[in-house]
Coordinates of C-alpha atoms and ligand atoms in Angstrom, one line a residue:
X22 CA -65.1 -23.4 6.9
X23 CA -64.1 -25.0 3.3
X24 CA -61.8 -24.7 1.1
X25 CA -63.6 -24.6 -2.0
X26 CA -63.2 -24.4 -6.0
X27 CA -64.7 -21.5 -7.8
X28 CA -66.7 -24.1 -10.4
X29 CA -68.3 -25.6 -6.9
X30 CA -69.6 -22.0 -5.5
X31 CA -73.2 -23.1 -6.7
X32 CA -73.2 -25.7 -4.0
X33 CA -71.9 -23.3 -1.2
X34 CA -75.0 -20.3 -1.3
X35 CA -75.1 -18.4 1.9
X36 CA -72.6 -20.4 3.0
X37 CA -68.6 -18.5 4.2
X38 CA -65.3 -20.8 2.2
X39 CA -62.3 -20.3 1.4
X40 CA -60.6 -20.1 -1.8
X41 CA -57.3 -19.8 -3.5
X42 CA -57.7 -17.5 -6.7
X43 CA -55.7 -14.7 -8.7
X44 CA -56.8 -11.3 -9.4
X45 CA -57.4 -10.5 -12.7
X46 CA -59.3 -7.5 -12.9
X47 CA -60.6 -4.8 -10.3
X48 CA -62.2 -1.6 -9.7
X49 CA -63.4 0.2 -6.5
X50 CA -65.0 3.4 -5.2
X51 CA -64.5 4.7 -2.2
X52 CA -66.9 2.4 -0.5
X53 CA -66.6 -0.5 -2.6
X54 CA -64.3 -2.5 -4.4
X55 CA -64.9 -5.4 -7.5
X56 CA -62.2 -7.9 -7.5
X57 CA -62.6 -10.0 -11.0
X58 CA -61.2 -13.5 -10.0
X59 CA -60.0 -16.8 -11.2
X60 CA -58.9 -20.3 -9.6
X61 CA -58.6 -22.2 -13.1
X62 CA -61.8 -23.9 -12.6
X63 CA -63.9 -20.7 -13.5
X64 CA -63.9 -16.9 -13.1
X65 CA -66.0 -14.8 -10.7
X66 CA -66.5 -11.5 -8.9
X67 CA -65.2 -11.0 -4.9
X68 CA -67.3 -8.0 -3.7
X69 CA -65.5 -6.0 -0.8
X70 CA -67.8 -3.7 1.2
X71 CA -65.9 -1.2 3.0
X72 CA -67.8 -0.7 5.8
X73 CA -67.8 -4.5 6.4
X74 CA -64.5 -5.4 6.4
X75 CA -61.4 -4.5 8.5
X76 CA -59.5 -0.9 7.0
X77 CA -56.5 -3.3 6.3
X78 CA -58.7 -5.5 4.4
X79 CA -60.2 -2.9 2.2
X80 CA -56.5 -1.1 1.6
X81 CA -55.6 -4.6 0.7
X82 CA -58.5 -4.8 -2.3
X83 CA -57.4 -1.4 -3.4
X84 CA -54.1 -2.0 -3.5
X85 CA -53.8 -5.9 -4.8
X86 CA -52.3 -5.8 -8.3
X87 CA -53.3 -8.1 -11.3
X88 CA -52.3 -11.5 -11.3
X89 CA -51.5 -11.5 -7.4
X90 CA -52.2 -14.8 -5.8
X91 CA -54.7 -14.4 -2.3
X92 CA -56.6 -16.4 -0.2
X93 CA -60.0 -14.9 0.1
X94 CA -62.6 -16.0 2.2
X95 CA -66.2 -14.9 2.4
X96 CA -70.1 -15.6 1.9
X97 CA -71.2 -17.3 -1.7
X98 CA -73.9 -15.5 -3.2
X99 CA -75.9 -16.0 -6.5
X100 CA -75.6 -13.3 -9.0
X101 CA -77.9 -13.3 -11.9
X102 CA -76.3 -10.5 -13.7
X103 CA -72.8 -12.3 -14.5
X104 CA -72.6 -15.6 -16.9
X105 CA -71.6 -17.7 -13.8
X106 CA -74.7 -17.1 -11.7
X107 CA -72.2 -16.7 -8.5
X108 CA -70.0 -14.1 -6.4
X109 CA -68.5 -14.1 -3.2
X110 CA -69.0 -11.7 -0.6
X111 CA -65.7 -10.9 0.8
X112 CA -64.3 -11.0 4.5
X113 CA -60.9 -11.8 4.7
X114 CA -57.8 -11.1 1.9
X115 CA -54.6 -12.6 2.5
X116 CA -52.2 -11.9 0.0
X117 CA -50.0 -15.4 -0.9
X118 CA -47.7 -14.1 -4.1
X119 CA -47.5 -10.4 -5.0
X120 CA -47.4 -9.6 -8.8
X121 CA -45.1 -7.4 -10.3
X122 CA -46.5 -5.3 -13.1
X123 CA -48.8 -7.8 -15.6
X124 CA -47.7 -7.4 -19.3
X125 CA -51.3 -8.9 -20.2
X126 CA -53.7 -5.9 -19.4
X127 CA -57.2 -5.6 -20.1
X128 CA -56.9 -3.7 -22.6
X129 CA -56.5 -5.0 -26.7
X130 CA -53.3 -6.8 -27.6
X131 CA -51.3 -7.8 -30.8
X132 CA -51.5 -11.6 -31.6
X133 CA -47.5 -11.7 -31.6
X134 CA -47.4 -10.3 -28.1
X135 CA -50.0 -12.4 -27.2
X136 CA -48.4 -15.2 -28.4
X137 CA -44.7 -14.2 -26.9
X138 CA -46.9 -14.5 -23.9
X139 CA -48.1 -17.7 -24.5
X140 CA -47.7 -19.3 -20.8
X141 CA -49.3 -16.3 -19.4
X142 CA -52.6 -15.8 -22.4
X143 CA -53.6 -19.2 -21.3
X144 CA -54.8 -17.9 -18.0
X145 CA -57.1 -15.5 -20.1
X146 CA -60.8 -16.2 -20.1
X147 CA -61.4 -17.2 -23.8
X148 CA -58.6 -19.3 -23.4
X149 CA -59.7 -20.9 -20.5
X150 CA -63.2 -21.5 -22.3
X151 CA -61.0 -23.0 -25.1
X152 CA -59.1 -25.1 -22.7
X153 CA -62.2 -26.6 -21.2
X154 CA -63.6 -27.7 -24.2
X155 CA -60.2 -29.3 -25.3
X156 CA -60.4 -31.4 -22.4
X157 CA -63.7 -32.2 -22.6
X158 CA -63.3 -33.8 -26.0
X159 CA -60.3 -35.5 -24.9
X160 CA -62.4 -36.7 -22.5
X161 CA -65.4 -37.6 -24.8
X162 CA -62.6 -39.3 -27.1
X163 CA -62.0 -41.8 -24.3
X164 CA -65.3 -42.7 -23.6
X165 CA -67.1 -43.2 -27.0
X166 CA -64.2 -45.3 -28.0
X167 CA -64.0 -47.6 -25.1
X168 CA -67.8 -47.7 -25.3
X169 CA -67.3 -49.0 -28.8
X170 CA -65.2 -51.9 -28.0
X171 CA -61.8 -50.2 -28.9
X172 CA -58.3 -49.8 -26.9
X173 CA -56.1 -47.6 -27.1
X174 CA -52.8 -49.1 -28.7
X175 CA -50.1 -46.1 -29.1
X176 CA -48.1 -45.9 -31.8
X177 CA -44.3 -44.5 -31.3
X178 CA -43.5 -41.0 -32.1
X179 CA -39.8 -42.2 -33.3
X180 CA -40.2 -43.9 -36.7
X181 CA -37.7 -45.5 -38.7
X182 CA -38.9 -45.0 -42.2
X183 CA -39.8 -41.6 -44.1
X184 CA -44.2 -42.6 -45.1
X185 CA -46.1 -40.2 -46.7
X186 CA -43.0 -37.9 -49.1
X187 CA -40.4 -36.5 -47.3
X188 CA -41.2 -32.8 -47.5
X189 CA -43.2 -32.6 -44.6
X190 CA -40.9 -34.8 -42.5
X191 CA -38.9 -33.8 -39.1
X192 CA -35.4 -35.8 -39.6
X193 CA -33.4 -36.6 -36.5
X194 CA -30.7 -39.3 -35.0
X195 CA -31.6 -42.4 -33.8
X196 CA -28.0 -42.9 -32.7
X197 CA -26.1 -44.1 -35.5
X198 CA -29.1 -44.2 -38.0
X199 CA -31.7 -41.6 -39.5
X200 CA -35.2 -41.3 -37.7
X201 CA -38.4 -39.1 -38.1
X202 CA -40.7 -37.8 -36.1
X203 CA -44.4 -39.8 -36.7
X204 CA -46.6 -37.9 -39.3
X205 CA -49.2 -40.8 -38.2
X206 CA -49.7 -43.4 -36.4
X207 CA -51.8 -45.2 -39.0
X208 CA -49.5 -48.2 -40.5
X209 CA -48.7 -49.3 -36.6
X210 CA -52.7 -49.1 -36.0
X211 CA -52.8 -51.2 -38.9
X212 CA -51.0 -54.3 -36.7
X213 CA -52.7 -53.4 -33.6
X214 CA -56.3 -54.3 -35.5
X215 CA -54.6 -57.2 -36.7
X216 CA -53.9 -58.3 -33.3
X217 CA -56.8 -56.9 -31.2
X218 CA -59.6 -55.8 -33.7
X219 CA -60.5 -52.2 -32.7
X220 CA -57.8 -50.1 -31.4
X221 CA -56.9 -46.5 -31.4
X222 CA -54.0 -44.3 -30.4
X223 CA -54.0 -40.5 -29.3
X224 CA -50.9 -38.6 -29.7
X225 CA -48.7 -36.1 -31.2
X226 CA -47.8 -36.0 -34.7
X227 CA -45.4 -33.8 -36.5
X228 CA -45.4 -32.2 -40.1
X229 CA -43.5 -29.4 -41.2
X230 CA -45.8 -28.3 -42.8
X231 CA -44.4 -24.9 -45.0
X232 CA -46.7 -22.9 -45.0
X233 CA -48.7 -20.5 -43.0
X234 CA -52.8 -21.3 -42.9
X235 CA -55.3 -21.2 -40.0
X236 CA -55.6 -24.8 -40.2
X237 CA -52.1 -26.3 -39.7
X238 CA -49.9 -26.6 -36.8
X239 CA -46.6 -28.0 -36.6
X240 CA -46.9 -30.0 -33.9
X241 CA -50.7 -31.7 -33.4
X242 CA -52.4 -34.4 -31.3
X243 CA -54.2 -37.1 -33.9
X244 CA -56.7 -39.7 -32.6
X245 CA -56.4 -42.6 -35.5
X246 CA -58.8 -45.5 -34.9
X247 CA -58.7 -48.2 -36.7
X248 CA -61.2 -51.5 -37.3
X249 CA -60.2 -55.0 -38.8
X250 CA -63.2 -57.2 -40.1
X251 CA -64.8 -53.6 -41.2
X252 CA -65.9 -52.3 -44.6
X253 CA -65.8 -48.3 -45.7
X254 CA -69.4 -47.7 -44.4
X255 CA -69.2 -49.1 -41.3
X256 CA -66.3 -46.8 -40.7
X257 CA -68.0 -43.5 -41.5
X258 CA -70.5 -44.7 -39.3
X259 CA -68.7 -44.7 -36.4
X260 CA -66.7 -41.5 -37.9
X261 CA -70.0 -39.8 -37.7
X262 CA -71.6 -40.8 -34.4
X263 CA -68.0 -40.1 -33.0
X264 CA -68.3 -36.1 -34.4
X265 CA -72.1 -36.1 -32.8
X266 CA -70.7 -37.5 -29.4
X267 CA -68.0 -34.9 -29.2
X268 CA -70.6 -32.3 -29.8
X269 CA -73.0 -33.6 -27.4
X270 CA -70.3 -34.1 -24.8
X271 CA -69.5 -30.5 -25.2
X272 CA -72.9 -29.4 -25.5
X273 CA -73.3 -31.1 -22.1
X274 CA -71.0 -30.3 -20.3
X275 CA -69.2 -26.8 -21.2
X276 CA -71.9 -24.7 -21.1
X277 CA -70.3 -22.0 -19.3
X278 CA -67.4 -22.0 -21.8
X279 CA -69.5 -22.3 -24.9
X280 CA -71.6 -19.0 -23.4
X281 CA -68.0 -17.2 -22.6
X282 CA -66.8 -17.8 -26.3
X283 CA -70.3 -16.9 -27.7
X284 CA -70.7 -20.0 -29.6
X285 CA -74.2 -20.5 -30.9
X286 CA -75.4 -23.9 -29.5
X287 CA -78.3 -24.1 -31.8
X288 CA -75.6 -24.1 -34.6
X289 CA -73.7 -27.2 -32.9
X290 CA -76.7 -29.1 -31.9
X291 CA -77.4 -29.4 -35.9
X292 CA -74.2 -31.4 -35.8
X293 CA -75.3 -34.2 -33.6
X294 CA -77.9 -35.1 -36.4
X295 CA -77.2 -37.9 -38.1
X296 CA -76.1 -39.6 -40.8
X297 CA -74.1 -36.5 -42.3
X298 CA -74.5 -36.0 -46.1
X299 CA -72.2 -38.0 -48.5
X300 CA -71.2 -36.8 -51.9
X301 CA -68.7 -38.2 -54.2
X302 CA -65.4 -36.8 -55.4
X303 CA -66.6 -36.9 -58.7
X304 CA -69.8 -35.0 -57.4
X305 CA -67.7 -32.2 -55.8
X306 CA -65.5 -31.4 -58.8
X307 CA -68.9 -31.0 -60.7
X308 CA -70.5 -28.6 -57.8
X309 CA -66.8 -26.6 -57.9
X310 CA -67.5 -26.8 -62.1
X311 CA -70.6 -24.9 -61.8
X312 CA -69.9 -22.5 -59.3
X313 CA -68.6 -18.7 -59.9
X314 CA -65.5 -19.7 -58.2
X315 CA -64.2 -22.3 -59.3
X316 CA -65.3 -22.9 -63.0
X317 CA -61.8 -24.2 -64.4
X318 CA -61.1 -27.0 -61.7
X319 CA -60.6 -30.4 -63.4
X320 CA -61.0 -34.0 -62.5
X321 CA -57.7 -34.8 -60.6
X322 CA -57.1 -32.0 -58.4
X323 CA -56.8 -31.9 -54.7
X324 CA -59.0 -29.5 -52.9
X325 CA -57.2 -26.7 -50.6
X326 CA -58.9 -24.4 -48.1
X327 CA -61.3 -22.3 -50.3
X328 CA -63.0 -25.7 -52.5
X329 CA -63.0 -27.6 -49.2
X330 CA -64.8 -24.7 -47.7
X331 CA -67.5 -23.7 -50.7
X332 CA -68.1 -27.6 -50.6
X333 CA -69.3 -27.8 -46.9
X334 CA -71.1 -24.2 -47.2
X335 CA -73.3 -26.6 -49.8
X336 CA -74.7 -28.3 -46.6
X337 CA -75.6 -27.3 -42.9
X338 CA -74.1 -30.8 -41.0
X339 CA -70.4 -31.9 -41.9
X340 CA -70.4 -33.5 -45.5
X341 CA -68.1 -36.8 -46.2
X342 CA -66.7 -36.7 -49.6
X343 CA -66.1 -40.4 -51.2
X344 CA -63.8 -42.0 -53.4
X345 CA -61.0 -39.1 -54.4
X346 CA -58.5 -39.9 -57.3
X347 CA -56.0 -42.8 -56.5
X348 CA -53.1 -40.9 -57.7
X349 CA -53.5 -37.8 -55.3
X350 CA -54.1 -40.2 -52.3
X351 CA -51.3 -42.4 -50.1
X352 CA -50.5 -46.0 -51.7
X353 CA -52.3 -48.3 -48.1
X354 CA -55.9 -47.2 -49.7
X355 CA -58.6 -49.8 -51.1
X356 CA -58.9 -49.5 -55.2
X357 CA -62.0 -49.0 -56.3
X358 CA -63.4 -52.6 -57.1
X359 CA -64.7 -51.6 -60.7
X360 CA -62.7 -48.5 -61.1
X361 CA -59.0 -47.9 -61.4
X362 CA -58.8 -44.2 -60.9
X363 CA -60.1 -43.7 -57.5
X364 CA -59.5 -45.0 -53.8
X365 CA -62.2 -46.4 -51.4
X366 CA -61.7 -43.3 -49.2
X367 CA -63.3 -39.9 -47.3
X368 CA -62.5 -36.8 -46.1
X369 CA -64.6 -35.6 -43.7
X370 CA -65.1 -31.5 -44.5
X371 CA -66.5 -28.8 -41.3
X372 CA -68.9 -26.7 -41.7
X373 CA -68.5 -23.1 -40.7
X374 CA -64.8 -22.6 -43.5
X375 CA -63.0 -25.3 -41.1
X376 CA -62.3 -27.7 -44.0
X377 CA -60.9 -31.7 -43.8
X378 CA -61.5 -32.1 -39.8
X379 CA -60.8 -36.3 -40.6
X380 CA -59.6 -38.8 -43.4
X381 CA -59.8 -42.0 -44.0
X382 CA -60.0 -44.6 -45.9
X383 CA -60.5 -48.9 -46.5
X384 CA -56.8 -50.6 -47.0
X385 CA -55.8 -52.4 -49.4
X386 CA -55.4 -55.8 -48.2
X387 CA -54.1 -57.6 -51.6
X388 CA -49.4 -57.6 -50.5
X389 CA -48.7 -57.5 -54.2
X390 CA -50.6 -54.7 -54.9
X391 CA -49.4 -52.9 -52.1
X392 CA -45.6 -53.6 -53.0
X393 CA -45.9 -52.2 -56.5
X394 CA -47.9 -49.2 -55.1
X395 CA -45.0 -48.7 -52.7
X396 CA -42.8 -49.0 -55.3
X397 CA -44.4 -46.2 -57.2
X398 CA -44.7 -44.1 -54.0
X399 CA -40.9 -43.9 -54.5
X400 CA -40.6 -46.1 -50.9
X401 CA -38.6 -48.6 -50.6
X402 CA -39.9 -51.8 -49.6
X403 CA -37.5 -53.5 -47.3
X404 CA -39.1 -50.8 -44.8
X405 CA -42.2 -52.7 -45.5
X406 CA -42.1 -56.0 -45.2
X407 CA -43.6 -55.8 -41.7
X408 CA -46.1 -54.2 -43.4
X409 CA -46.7 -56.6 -45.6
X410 CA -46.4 -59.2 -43.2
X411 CA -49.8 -57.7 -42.1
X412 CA -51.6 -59.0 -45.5
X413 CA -49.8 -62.3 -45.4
X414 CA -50.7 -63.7 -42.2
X415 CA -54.6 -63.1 -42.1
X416 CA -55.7 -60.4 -44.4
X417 CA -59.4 -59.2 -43.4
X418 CA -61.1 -55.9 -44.9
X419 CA -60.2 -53.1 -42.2
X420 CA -60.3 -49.5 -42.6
X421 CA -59.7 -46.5 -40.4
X422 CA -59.5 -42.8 -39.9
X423 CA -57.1 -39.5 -38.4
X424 CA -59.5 -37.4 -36.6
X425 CA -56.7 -33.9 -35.7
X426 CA -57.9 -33.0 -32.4
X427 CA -57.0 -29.5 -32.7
X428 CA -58.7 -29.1 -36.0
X429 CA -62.3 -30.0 -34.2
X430 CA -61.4 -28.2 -31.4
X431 CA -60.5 -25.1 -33.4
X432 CA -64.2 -25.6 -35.3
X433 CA -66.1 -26.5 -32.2
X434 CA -65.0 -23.6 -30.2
X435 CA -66.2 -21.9 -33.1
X436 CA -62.1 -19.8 -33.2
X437 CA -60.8 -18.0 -36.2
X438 CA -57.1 -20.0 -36.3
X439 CA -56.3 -23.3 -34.6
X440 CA -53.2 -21.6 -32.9
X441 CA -55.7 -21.0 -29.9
X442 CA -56.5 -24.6 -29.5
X443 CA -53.0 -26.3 -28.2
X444 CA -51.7 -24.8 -25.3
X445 CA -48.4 -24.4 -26.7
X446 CA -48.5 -24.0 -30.2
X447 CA -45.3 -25.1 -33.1
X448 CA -45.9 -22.6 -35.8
X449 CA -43.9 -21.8 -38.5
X450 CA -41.4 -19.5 -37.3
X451 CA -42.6 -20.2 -33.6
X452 CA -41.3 -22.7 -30.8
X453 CA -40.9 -20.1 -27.8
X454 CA -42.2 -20.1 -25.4
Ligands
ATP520 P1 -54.9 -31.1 -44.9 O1 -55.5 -31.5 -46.2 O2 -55.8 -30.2 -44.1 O3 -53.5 -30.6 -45.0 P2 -54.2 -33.8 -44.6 O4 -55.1 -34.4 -45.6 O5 -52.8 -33.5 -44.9 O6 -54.9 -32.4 -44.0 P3 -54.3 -36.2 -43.0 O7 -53.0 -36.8 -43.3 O8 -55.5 -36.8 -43.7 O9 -54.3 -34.6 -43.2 O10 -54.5 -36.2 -41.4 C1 -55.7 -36.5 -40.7 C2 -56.2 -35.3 -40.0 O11 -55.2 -34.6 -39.2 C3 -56.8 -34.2 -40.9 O12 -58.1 -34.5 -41.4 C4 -56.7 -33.0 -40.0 O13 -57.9 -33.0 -39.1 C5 -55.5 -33.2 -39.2 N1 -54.4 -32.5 -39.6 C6 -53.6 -32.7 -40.7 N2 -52.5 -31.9 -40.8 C7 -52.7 -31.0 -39.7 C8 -51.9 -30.0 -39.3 N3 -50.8 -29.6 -39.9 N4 -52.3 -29.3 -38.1 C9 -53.4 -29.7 -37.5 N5 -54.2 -30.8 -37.9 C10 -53.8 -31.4 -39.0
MG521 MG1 -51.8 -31.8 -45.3
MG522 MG1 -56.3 -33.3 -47.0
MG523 MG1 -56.4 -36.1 -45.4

């Protein structure tokens, strides 16, 4: 007999395994008994027939309380009526941790309790699903960019310089000197296209960010390629077949999660369509202009969540904006060769109300432009002559993007808040558990 994974049942019909799962549900008659389980890899039901099992077997399946760990072994049958096609027909209970009484119960919780229960939600179904679907564009991640010709080239966490304002920054020691926590890994991408052409890192990045939204975490993994000997619009191109690869990958492959959190897959496969739709910056202040909501917004302004949003409810794919003002954007970005007010740049904007899901941008590539725009950042330059470095030895066209994982995942999965879509979440006011 087998020791098996709940995911592989299909594989096993009419066939007796084993398997190791918790107990996360039940109900049972007098003759019967439903055991709802889980082994990580998927969820199913145990069915124990009383008058085909031992009397200490069926007390057992009476008795076993949520979240106990068992052994349970048994037939595989298929069952049309549940979303996994599968149950097991069960023999055999052995009990391997009892639970004591499980705060999580089916029935409706508060999001704070939930999320004081963090380490014990996760082993929820919709979080599960979420989980899944993570990993699978993790996974996707790694494959479309090492089918691409990219490595990965990591860029430290532990920085030495304060980039992008200081507001958002996480200040710590670096023994006797100051250090913050990365915001992004771009400038060190920068060198690593310098030196090996297409490279990309994966990894946390940290903003205190002040505020409360459904968009922003504290803590979030970024995927930041970036492409030396590369125009602008060769980068969205790859920005845009990596969105439809990550949908396809899902599509693909986490059907069962996509069917437990309801997504519509009709309404992702429309995002594997390319190329997406391009507007300018210029062309979305005029769209805001003429709409009922936003009839006073004025050339210059950044967009927050509700323009972002009415922007990509314009179109049915995810819609690039081009070219936003130079003095609302971060001083490594391209000028525009015949104008001086905007930045060879784009934000890529969800459909659905998810807003920006990646930036980017061409860099400036001329070391005395950058130094004065440095200067005017308020930065101070000394911390950039290895920078700079980057434009003296070499200089080619290059451009690159931040992609926040959670962000996608949040819009993929098709969930309300991106708290949901890292397994621990840093939220303002929350780092326990
Ligand atoms: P936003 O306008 O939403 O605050 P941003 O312009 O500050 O985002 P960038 O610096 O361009 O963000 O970072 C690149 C990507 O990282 C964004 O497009 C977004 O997907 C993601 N991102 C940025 N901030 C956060 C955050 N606090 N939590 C989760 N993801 C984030
Ligand atoms: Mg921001
Ligand atoms: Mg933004
Ligand atoms: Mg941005």
């Amino acid at each position: 007999m087998e020791k098996i994974s709940i995911i592989d049942a299909k594989n096993y019909v009419n066939e007796k395994v084993k398997i190791g799962v918790w107990l996360t549900n039940k109900r049972s008659s007098g003759k019967i008994a439903f055991l709802q389980l889980r082994d990580g890899s998927a969820f199913f039901q145990g069915v124990v027939v009383k008058s085909n099992v031992s009397e200490e077997t069926f007390k057992l399946a009476k008795e076993v309380k949520q979240e106990a760990s068992l052994y349970v072994v048994g037939t595989i049958h298929e069952d049309s009526r549940s979303h996994f096609g599968y149950e097991i027909e069960i023999e055999e209970i052995e009990i391997v941790g009892e639970s004591e009484n499980y705060p999580i119960t089916p029935k409706e919780h508060g999001t704070d309790f939930l999320m004081d229960h963090r380490h014990l939600w996760l082993r929820s179904k919709r979080q599960y699903a979420i989980m899944q679907i993570r990993n699978e564009m993790i996974r996707a991640t790694y494959e479309f960019f090492n089918k691409e010709g990219f490595i990965k080239f990591d860029a430290p966490i532990l920085t030495g310089s304060a980039p992008e304002g200081t507001t958002e920054l996480f200040h710590t020691e670096y023994f006797d000197k100051d250090a913050y926590l990365s915001q992004s890994g771009q400038l060190y991408e920068e060198a690593g296209a310098m030196a090996y052409g297409k490279v990309f890192s994966f990894g946390p990045t940290f903003r205190a960010e002040k505020s409360k939204t459904r968009r922003h975490l504290i803590e979030f993994w970024m995927i930041e390629p970036e492409m030396a000997f590369m125009h602008q619009e060769e980068s969205l191109e790859i920005q845009e077949r990596y969105i439809a690869f990550l949908v396809q990958g899902v599509l693909d492959n986490c059907d069962y999660a996509l069917t437990i959190l309801e997504r519509d897959k009709d309404v992702l496969k429309k995002y594997t369509k390319l190329p997406f739709p391009r507007i300018s910056y210029d062309e979305a202040i005029k769209i805001l202009q003429d709409s009922k909501e936003f009839p006073n917004i004025t050339w210059g302004e950044d967009f927050g969540s509700p323009e972002e949003t009415y922007l990509a409810n314009q179109f049915e794919q995810p819609v690039f904006v081009l070219n936003y003002p130079k003095a609302i954007k971060p001083f490594y970005m391209k000028p525009h060769p015949t104008r001086d007010d905007v930045v060879i740049c784009a934000d890529l904007l969800a459909p659905e109300g998810y807003g920006e899901i990646i930036g980017g941008s061409e860099r400036a590539v001329d070391p005395e432009y950058l130094e004065k725009q440095i200067q005017k950042a308020g930065l101070d330059s000394k911390e950039y002559q290895w920078y700079l470095d980057l434009r003296r030895y070499g200089s080619v066209p290059h451009a690159g993007f931040g992609l926040g994982l959670e962000r996608a995942v949040t819009w993929i999965t098709g969930e309300s808040h991106i708290r949901e879509a890292i397994p621990f979440p840093r939220l303002l006011n929350r780092i326990y558990p």
